[in-house]
């Protein structure tokens, strides 16, 4: 038994979150390190969905919009997500994809910023959809895109800046960007801060209210385990809600949606971020999935996440043949999200073999990506993943 394996067993034995793994439908043979792409299935969700489909839809049918709480699900589930993102109730609404919510947030932020501010700063390393949509929103609203390293955004913000759209954690490198400092610098320049939380919500403390974030978006199928294509969310800080002018003012965000007015009159609060009929099946699967957070604090998740990624990086250094992989994830805790990216020239050959041997990560061009979801990944799993990676690399000729 290696020292690192023994240490992993000790860490598992002392892990306060170890018991939560049983809440997920996972087999013992697989080390699932892809929860930063698609979270695992919470074990109780299928029974809840059988009830939603069989009884709420099958028997109650149209009555379920009221009697089963379907109509209010977007804001009700938003309030379940709120504590995980450090937001008070009434500011998050669930629905649509992250991409659509990026569009709403960017256009609405240009309207909140007002006249005379013609620049939108974007994170140059952003997940592509954010960049595509910000560019289109800029063309529609007569703004100019300035793409920057997120670390340079605070110094670049000026009197022409309407907003910055920034990823809290970089999807490739796992780098955690400075949300409090960047938000404060944007505000000092009179601009708004719009954050993409896809890779941070459910993995680490976000502190939306504490840090005065203006608008934020995030997905729910990664660390929130909502299921494939589960709806995303939009946060609009309470102080902006009265002036939040959605570019997609659909009927479900109307003050009186069943009045069928020809003129638009926005509802108050988070509801104003809604667009059309909510995708109830996905939404209720997400709502059920959020039960796994009962009794769990984000701080405990963060502490374990850092311990897991520390151990993984240490095992990779100890086991993997010299020169075959290069970690691109920051060593410093303050700069690290909940995933580890390893640059690897042979990534395309290595990942399928890793998956065949029960270690499931994912592949991006030239990159092996491993996500650590503290609610169901353990320390022995983490040591095993690095050991299997070392075996696979030792057997795969370097290209
Ligand atoms: C950081 C980030 N933003 C946006 C998206 C796109 O989300 P959606 O497909 O829900 O529009 C993703 C998807 O993985 C992402 O990782």
Tab-separated table of N, CA, C and O in Angstrom, residues 285-371:
chain	number	residue	atom	x	y	z
A	285	UNK	N	-37.327	17.774	-11.840
A	285	UNK	CA	-36.193	16.865	-11.557
A	285	UNK	C	-35.106	17.641	-10.812
A	285	UNK	O	-34.528	17.158	-9.829
A	286	UNK	N	-34.870	18.862	-11.249
A	286	UNK	CA	-33.884	19.710	-10.552
A	286	UNK	C	-34.329	19.969	-9.117
A	286	UNK	O	-33.527	19.876	-8.175
A	287	UNK	N	-35.598	20.302	-8.956
A	287	UNK	CA	-36.077	20.608	-7.598
A	287	UNK	C	-35.839	19.422	-6.662
A	287	UNK	O	-35.345	19.584	-5.545
A	288	UNK	N	-36.148	18.225	-7.163
A	288	UNK	CA	-35.927	17.040	-6.327
A	288	UNK	C	-34.431	16.847	-6.066
A	288	UNK	O	-34.010	16.529	-4.946
A	289	UNK	N	-33.618	17.078	-7.091
A	289	UNK	CA	-32.168	16.872	-6.948
A	289	UNK	C	-31.580	17.776	-5.864
A	289	UNK	O	-30.607	17.415	-5.199
A	290	UNK	N	-32.197	18.933	-5.676
A	290	UNK	CA	-31.651	19.879	-4.688
A	290	UNK	C	-31.810	19.372	-3.249
A	290	UNK	O	-31.168	19.885	-2.336
A	291	UNK	N	-32.627	18.327	-3.066
A	291	UNK	CA	-32.762	17.753	-1.708
A	291	UNK	C	-31.424	17.265	-1.162
A	291	UNK	O	-31.248	17.181	0.049
A	292	UNK	N	-30.485	16.905	-2.041
A	292	UNK	CA	-29.209	16.369	-1.519
A	292	UNK	C	-28.443	17.434	-0.731
A	292	UNK	O	-27.493	17.112	-0.020
A	293	UNK	N	-28.851	18.696	-0.872
A	293	UNK	CA	-28.166	19.771	-0.147
A	293	UNK	C	-28.697	19.956	1.271
A	293	UNK	O	-28.126	20.741	2.040
A	294	UNK	N	-29.766	19.238	1.621
A	294	UNK	CA	-30.300	19.399	2.977
A	294	UNK	C	-29.207	19.044	3.986
A	294	UNK	O	-28.610	17.964	3.917
A	295	UNK	N	-28.928	19.957	4.902
A	295	UNK	CA	-27.938	19.693	5.946
A	295	UNK	C	-26.493	19.812	5.486
A	295	UNK	O	-25.571	19.451	6.225
A	296	UNK	N	-26.269	20.318	4.272
A	296	UNK	CA	-24.879	20.459	3.772
A	296	UNK	C	-24.571	21.950	3.653
A	296	UNK	O	-25.399	22.716	3.159
A	297	UNK	N	-23.377	22.360	4.069
A	297	UNK	CA	-23.009	23.759	3.860
A	297	UNK	C	-22.035	23.857	2.692
A	297	UNK	O	-21.241	22.936	2.446
A	298	UNK	N	-22.102	24.985	1.991
A	298	UNK	CA	-21.178	25.196	0.877
A	298	UNK	C	-19.743	25.275	1.405
A	298	UNK	O	-18.798	24.850	0.733
A	299	UNK	N	-19.560	25.780	2.616
A	299	UNK	CA	-18.203	25.847	3.179
A	299	UNK	C	-17.615	24.450	3.357
A	299	UNK	O	-16.424	24.230	3.092
A	300	UNK	N	-18.437	23.502	3.804
A	300	UNK	CA	-17.936	22.131	3.968
A	300	UNK	C	-17.582	21.533	2.609
A	300	UNK	O	-16.560	20.837	2.452
A	301	UNK	N	-18.389	21.828	1.617
A	301	UNK	CA	-18.122	21.338	0.257
A	301	UNK	C	-16.807	21.927	-0.264
A	301	UNK	O	-15.973	21.230	-0.840
A	302	UNK	N	-16.624	23.217	-0.018
A	302	UNK	CA	-15.396	23.877	-0.496
A	302	UNK	C	-14.148	23.282	0.180
A	302	UNK	O	-13.139	23.032	-0.475
A	303	UNK	N	-14.251	23.065	1.503
A	303	UNK	CA	-13.089	22.526	2.217
A	303	UNK	C	-12.719	21.160	1.640
A	303	UNK	O	-11.544	20.859	1.372
A	304	UNK	N	-13.716	20.325	1.386
A	304	UNK	CA	-13.407	18.990	0.848
A	304	UNK	C	-12.918	19.090	-0.598
A	304	UNK	O	-12.000	18.361	-0.997
A	305	UNK	N	-13.514	19.985	-1.360
A	305	UNK	CA	-13.101	20.139	-2.758
A	305	UNK	C	-11.606	20.472	-2.837
A	305	UNK	O	-10.861	19.895	-3.643
A	306	UNK	N	-11.167	21.400	-1.998
A	306	UNK	CA	-9.739	21.775	-2.038
A	306	UNK	C	-8.857	20.612	-1.587
A	306	UNK	O	-7.788	20.379	-2.157
A	307	UNK	N	-9.321	19.873	-0.593
A	307	UNK	CA	-8.529	18.720	-0.132
A	307	UNK	C	-8.454	17.656	-1.235
A	307	UNK	O	-7.404	17.020	-1.436
A	308	UNK	N	-9.543	17.466	-1.965
A	308	UNK	CA	-9.545	16.470	-3.053
A	308	UNK	C	-8.600	16.890	-4.179
A	308	UNK	O	-7.802	16.082	-4.676
A	309	UNK	N	-8.692	18.151	-4.587
A	309	UNK	CA	-7.842	18.583	-5.709
A	309	UNK	C	-6.373	18.653	-5.276
A	309	UNK	O	-5.483	18.355	-6.069
A	310	UNK	N	-6.123	19.006	-4.000
A	310	UNK	CA	-4.736	18.946	-3.489
A	310	UNK	C	-4.199	17.524	-3.608
A	310	UNK	O	-3.081	17.292	-4.088
A	311	UNK	N	-5.001	16.569	-3.141
A	311	UNK	CA	-4.543	15.173	-3.155
A	311	UNK	C	-4.326	14.698	-4.595
A	311	UNK	O	-3.333	14.027	-4.899
A	312	UNK	N	-5.236	15.054	-5.481
A	312	UNK	CA	-5.099	14.613	-6.869
A	312	UNK	C	-3.809	15.165	-7.481
A	312	UNK	O	-3.037	14.430	-8.103
A	313	UNK	N	-3.567	16.452	-7.277
A	313	UNK	CA	-2.346	17.049	-7.849
A	313	UNK	C	-1.101	16.376	-7.260
A	313	UNK	O	-0.129	16.103	-7.976
A	314	UNK	N	-1.139	16.074	-5.972
A	314	UNK	CA	0.017	15.422	-5.334
A	314	UNK	C	0.214	14.015	-5.904
A	314	UNK	O	1.348	13.606	-6.199
A	315	UNK	N	-0.875	13.273	-6.069
A	315	UNK	CA	-0.763	11.914	-6.617
A	315	UNK	C	-0.286	11.947	-8.072
A	315	UNK	O	0.513	11.101	-8.482
A	316	UNK	N	-0.767	12.914	-8.838
A	316	UNK	CA	-0.317	13.027	-10.239
A	316	UNK	C	1.192	13.268	-10.258
A	316	UNK	O	1.932	12.626	-11.013
A	317	UNK	N	1.656	14.173	-9.402
A	317	UNK	CA	3.107	14.451	-9.353
A	317	UNK	C	3.884	13.200	-8.957
A	317	UNK	O	4.956	12.916	-9.487
A	318	UNK	N	3.332	12.424	-8.033
A	318	UNK	CA	4.064	11.254	-7.525
A	318	UNK	C	4.027	10.075	-8.493
A	318	UNK	O	5.005	9.324	-8.585
A	319	UNK	N	2.912	9.879	-9.198
A	319	UNK	CA	2.729	8.643	-9.963
A	319	UNK	C	2.986	8.768	-11.460
A	319	UNK	O	3.381	7.794	-12.109
A	320	UNK	N	2.641	9.929	-12.033
A	320	UNK	CA	2.598	10.017	-13.504
A	320	UNK	C	4.011	10.176	-14.075
A	320	UNK	O	4.814	10.956	-13.554
A	321	UNK	N	4.319	9.412	-15.126
A	321	UNK	CA	5.657	9.520	-15.711
A	321	UNK	C	5.984	10.980	-16.094
A	321	UNK	O	5.131	11.699	-16.614
A	322	UNK	N	7.195	11.360	-15.779
A	322	UNK	CA	7.716	12.719	-16.006
A	322	UNK	C	7.381	13.251	-17.411
A	322	UNK	O	7.542	12.538	-18.406
A	323	UNK	N	6.911	14.474	-17.462
A	323	UNK	CA	6.737	15.163	-18.753
A	323	UNK	C	5.494	14.786	-19.542
A	323	UNK	O	5.255	15.339	-20.613
A	324	UNK	N	4.652	13.867	-19.020
A	324	UNK	CA	3.496	13.438	-19.828
A	324	UNK	C	2.269	14.333	-19.638
A	324	UNK	O	1.422	14.393	-20.521
A	325	UNK	N	2.152	14.952	-18.487
A	325	UNK	CA	1.036	15.883	-18.280
A	325	UNK	C	1.555	17.142	-17.574
A	325	UNK	O	2.546	17.083	-16.851
A	326	UNK	N	0.873	18.250	-17.822
A	326	UNK	CA	1.223	19.499	-17.137
A	326	UNK	C	-0.057	20.084	-16.546
A	326	UNK	O	-0.979	20.440	-17.286
A	327	UNK	N	-0.127	20.170	-15.209
A	327	UNK	CA	-1.330	20.774	-14.613
A	327	UNK	C	-1.472	22.229	-15.056
A	327	UNK	O	-0.492	22.975	-15.044
A	328	UNK	N	-2.673	22.611	-15.465
A	328	UNK	CA	-2.911	24.016	-15.828
A	328	UNK	C	-3.832	24.685	-14.800
A	328	UNK	O	-4.258	25.805	-14.991
A	329	UNK	N	-4.116	23.954	-13.744
A	329	UNK	CA	-4.969	24.470	-12.669
A	329	UNK	C	-4.081	25.109	-11.608
A	329	UNK	O	-3.070	24.510	-11.225
A	330	UNK	N	-4.435	26.295	-11.144
A	330	UNK	CA	-3.573	26.963	-10.163
A	330	UNK	C	-3.384	26.145	-8.877
A	330	UNK	O	-4.312	25.484	-8.407
A	331	UNK	N	-2.178	26.227	-8.329
A	331	UNK	CA	-1.860	25.591	-7.042
A	331	UNK	C	-2.533	26.339	-5.893
A	331	UNK	O	-2.962	25.730	-4.920
A	332	UNK	N	-2.595	27.657	-5.992
A	332	UNK	CA	-3.100	28.467	-4.870
A	332	UNK	C	-4.608	28.243	-4.700
A	332	UNK	O	-5.368	28.356	-5.663
A	333	UNK	N	-4.987	27.954	-3.479
A	333	UNK	CA	-6.407	27.692	-3.210
A	333	UNK	C	-7.292	28.856	-3.638
A	333	UNK	O	-8.380	28.649	-4.168
A	334	UNK	N	-6.821	30.081	-3.404
A	334	UNK	CA	-7.644	31.253	-3.724
A	334	UNK	C	-7.896	31.381	-5.224
A	334	UNK	O	-8.752	32.157	-5.643
A	335	UNK	N	-7.156	30.619	-6.024
A	335	UNK	CA	-7.301	30.723	-7.488
A	335	UNK	C	-7.803	29.421	-8.101
A	335	UNK	O	-7.732	29.234	-9.305
A	336	UNK	N	-8.257	28.498	-7.256
A	336	UNK	CA	-8.644	27.183	-7.785
A	336	UNK	C	-10.126	26.896	-7.590
A	336	UNK	O	-10.659	27.078	-6.504
A	337	UNK	N	-10.780	26.452	-8.650
A	337	UNK	CA	-12.168	26.003	-8.552
A	337	UNK	C	-12.202	24.567	-8.074
A	337	UNK	O	-11.407	24.170	-7.202
A	338	UNK	N	-13.087	23.743	-8.655
A	338	UNK	CA	-13.235	22.372	-8.163
A	338	UNK	C	-12.899	21.352	-9.245
A	338	UNK	O	-13.458	20.269	-9.276
A	339	UNK	N	-12.014	21.732	-10.139
A	339	UNK	CA	-11.607	20.783	-11.173
A	339	UNK	C	-10.102	20.903	-11.386
A	339	UNK	O	-9.496	21.913	-11.014
A	340	UNK	N	-9.539	19.874	-11.996
A	340	UNK	CA	-8.117	19.906	-12.342
A	340	UNK	C	-8.002	19.622	-13.833
A	340	UNK	O	-8.564	18.643	-14.336
A	341	UNK	N	-7.291	20.502	-14.528
A	341	UNK	CA	-7.022	20.310	-15.954
A	341	UNK	C	-5.563	19.911	-16.117
A	341	UNK	O	-4.672	20.529	-15.519
A	342	UNK	N	-5.352	18.858	-16.895
A	342	UNK	CA	-3.977	18.422	-17.169
A	342	UNK	C	-3.749	18.512	-18.672
A	342	UNK	O	-4.400	17.791	-19.455
A	343	UNK	N	-2.854	19.404	-19.089
A	343	UNK	CA	-2.508	19.466	-20.510
A	343	UNK	C	-1.767	18.176	-20.838
A	343	UNK	O	-0.890	17.740	-20.074
A	344	UNK	N	-2.147	17.551	-21.943
A	344	UNK	CA	-1.575	16.230	-22.267
A	344	UNK	C	-1.630	16.063	-23.785
A	344	UNK	O	-2.723	16.098	-24.373
A	345	UNK	N	-0.455	15.893	-24.398
A	345	UNK	CA	-0.403	15.773	-25.862
A	345	UNK	C	-1.202	14.556	-26.325
A	345	UNK	O	-1.712	14.528	-27.443
A	346	UNK	N	-1.325	13.555	-25.463
A	346	UNK	CA	-1.998	12.302	-25.856
A	346	UNK	C	-3.410	12.203	-25.274
A	346	UNK	O	-3.967	11.102	-25.174
A	347	UNK	N	-3.968	13.351	-24.925
A	347	UNK	CA	-5.275	13.350	-24.244
A	347	UNK	C	-6.324	12.544	-25.021
A	347	UNK	O	-7.091	11.783	-24.419
A	348	UNK	N	-6.351	12.674	-26.334
A	348	UNK	CA	-7.410	12.026	-27.123
A	348	UNK	C	-7.321	10.505	-27.046
A	348	UNK	O	-8.344	9.811	-27.170
A	349	UNK	N	-6.114	9.967	-26.856
A	349	UNK	CA	-5.984	8.511	-26.714
A	349	UNK	C	-6.167	8.088	-25.263
A	349	UNK	O	-6.694	7.002	-24.972
A	350	UNK	N	-5.756	8.941	-24.347
A	350	UNK	CA	-5.735	8.575	-22.923
A	350	UNK	C	-7.136	8.557	-22.301
A	350	UNK	O	-7.482	7.624	-21.563
A	351	UNK	N	-7.966	9.570	-22.598
A	351	UNK	CA	-9.251	9.647	-21.903
A	351	UNK	C	-10.153	8.438	-22.183
A	351	UNK	O	-10.720	7.867	-21.235
A	352	UNK	N	-10.286	7.991	-23.452
A	352	UNK	CA	-11.146	6.813	-23.659
A	352	UNK	C	-10.653	5.592	-22.876
A	352	UNK	O	-11.458	4.814	-22.346
A	353	UNK	N	-9.337	5.431	-22.762
A	353	UNK	CA	-8.794	4.290	-22.029
A	353	UNK	C	-9.045	4.438	-20.519
A	353	UNK	O	-9.363	3.463	-19.825
A	354	UNK	N	-8.929	5.669	-20.038
A	354	UNK	CA	-9.248	5.916	-18.617
A	354	UNK	C	-10.706	5.545	-18.339
A	354	UNK	O	-11.012	4.889	-17.337
A	355	UNK	N	-11.579	5.959	-19.247
A	355	UNK	CA	-13.011	5.683	-19.048
A	355	UNK	C	-13.249	4.175	-19.085
A	355	UNK	O	-14.006	3.632	-18.271
A	356	UNK	N	-12.554	3.499	-19.997
A	356	UNK	CA	-12.706	2.038	-20.091
A	356	UNK	C	-12.302	1.375	-18.763
A	356	UNK	O	-12.867	0.367	-18.356
A	357	UNK	N	-11.330	1.998	-18.076
A	357	UNK	CA	-10.879	1.426	-16.793
A	357	UNK	C	-11.635	2.009	-15.593
A	357	UNK	O	-11.203	1.866	-14.449
A	358	UNK	N	-12.722	2.704	-15.860
A	358	UNK	CA	-13.603	3.132	-14.760
A	358	UNK	C	-13.302	4.488	-14.166
A	358	UNK	O	-13.857	4.847	-13.124
A	359	UNK	N	-12.426	5.269	-14.809
A	359	UNK	CA	-12.157	6.620	-14.307
A	359	UNK	C	-12.701	7.600	-15.345
A	359	UNK	O	-12.140	7.750	-16.427
A	360	UNK	N	-13.818	8.225	-15.006
A	360	UNK	CA	-14.521	9.040	-15.994
A	360	UNK	C	-14.223	10.523	-15.772
A	360	UNK	O	-14.679	11.134	-14.809
A	361	UNK	N	-13.419	11.055	-16.684
A	361	UNK	CA	-13.204	12.505	-16.728
A	361	UNK	C	-13.704	12.964	-18.077
A	361	UNK	O	-14.481	12.266	-18.725
A	362	UNK	N	-13.276	14.137	-18.528
A	362	UNK	CA	-13.635	14.465	-19.908
A	362	UNK	C	-12.491	15.105	-20.652
A	362	UNK	O	-11.430	15.421	-20.085
A	363	UNK	N	-12.742	15.219	-21.930
A	363	UNK	CA	-11.698	15.571	-22.881
A	363	UNK	C	-12.035	16.897	-23.527
A	363	UNK	O	-13.153	17.092	-24.001
A	364	UNK	N	-11.060	17.800	-23.517
A	364	UNK	CA	-11.141	19.007	-24.327
A	364	UNK	C	-9.858	18.986	-25.166
A	364	UNK	O	-8.925	18.261	-24.822
A	365	UNK	N	-9.781	19.751	-26.258
A	365	UNK	CA	-8.588	19.622	-27.111
A	365	UNK	C	-7.277	19.745	-26.303
A	365	UNK	O	-7.059	20.743	-25.625
A	366	UNK	N	-6.447	18.679	-26.344
A	366	UNK	CA	-5.147	18.685	-25.656
A	366	UNK	C	-5.238	18.712	-24.142
A	366	UNK	O	-4.255	19.021	-23.459
A	367	UNK	N	-6.407	18.391	-23.613
A	367	UNK	CA	-6.639	18.570	-22.176
A	367	UNK	C	-7.438	17.419	-21.580
A	367	UNK	O	-8.458	17.016	-22.134
A	368	UNK	N	-6.949	16.903	-20.438
A	368	UNK	CA	-7.720	15.955	-19.630
A	368	UNK	C	-8.327	16.773	-18.497
A	368	UNK	O	-7.606	17.494	-17.795
A	369	UNK	N	-9.643	16.660	-18.333
A	369	UNK	CA	-10.304	17.498	-17.335
A	369	UNK	C	-10.986	16.603	-16.308
A	369	UNK	O	-11.700	15.658	-16.676
A	370	UNK	N	-10.739	16.881	-15.025
A	370	UNK	CA	-11.305	16.057	-13.953
A	370	UNK	C	-12.046	16.975	-12.970
A	370	UNK	O	-11.447	17.868	-12.377
A	371	UNK	N	-13.330	16.728	-12.807
A	371	UNK	CA	-14.128	17.540	-11.886
A	371	UNK	C	-14.308	16.794	-10.563
A	371	UNK	O	-14.540	15.580	-10.548
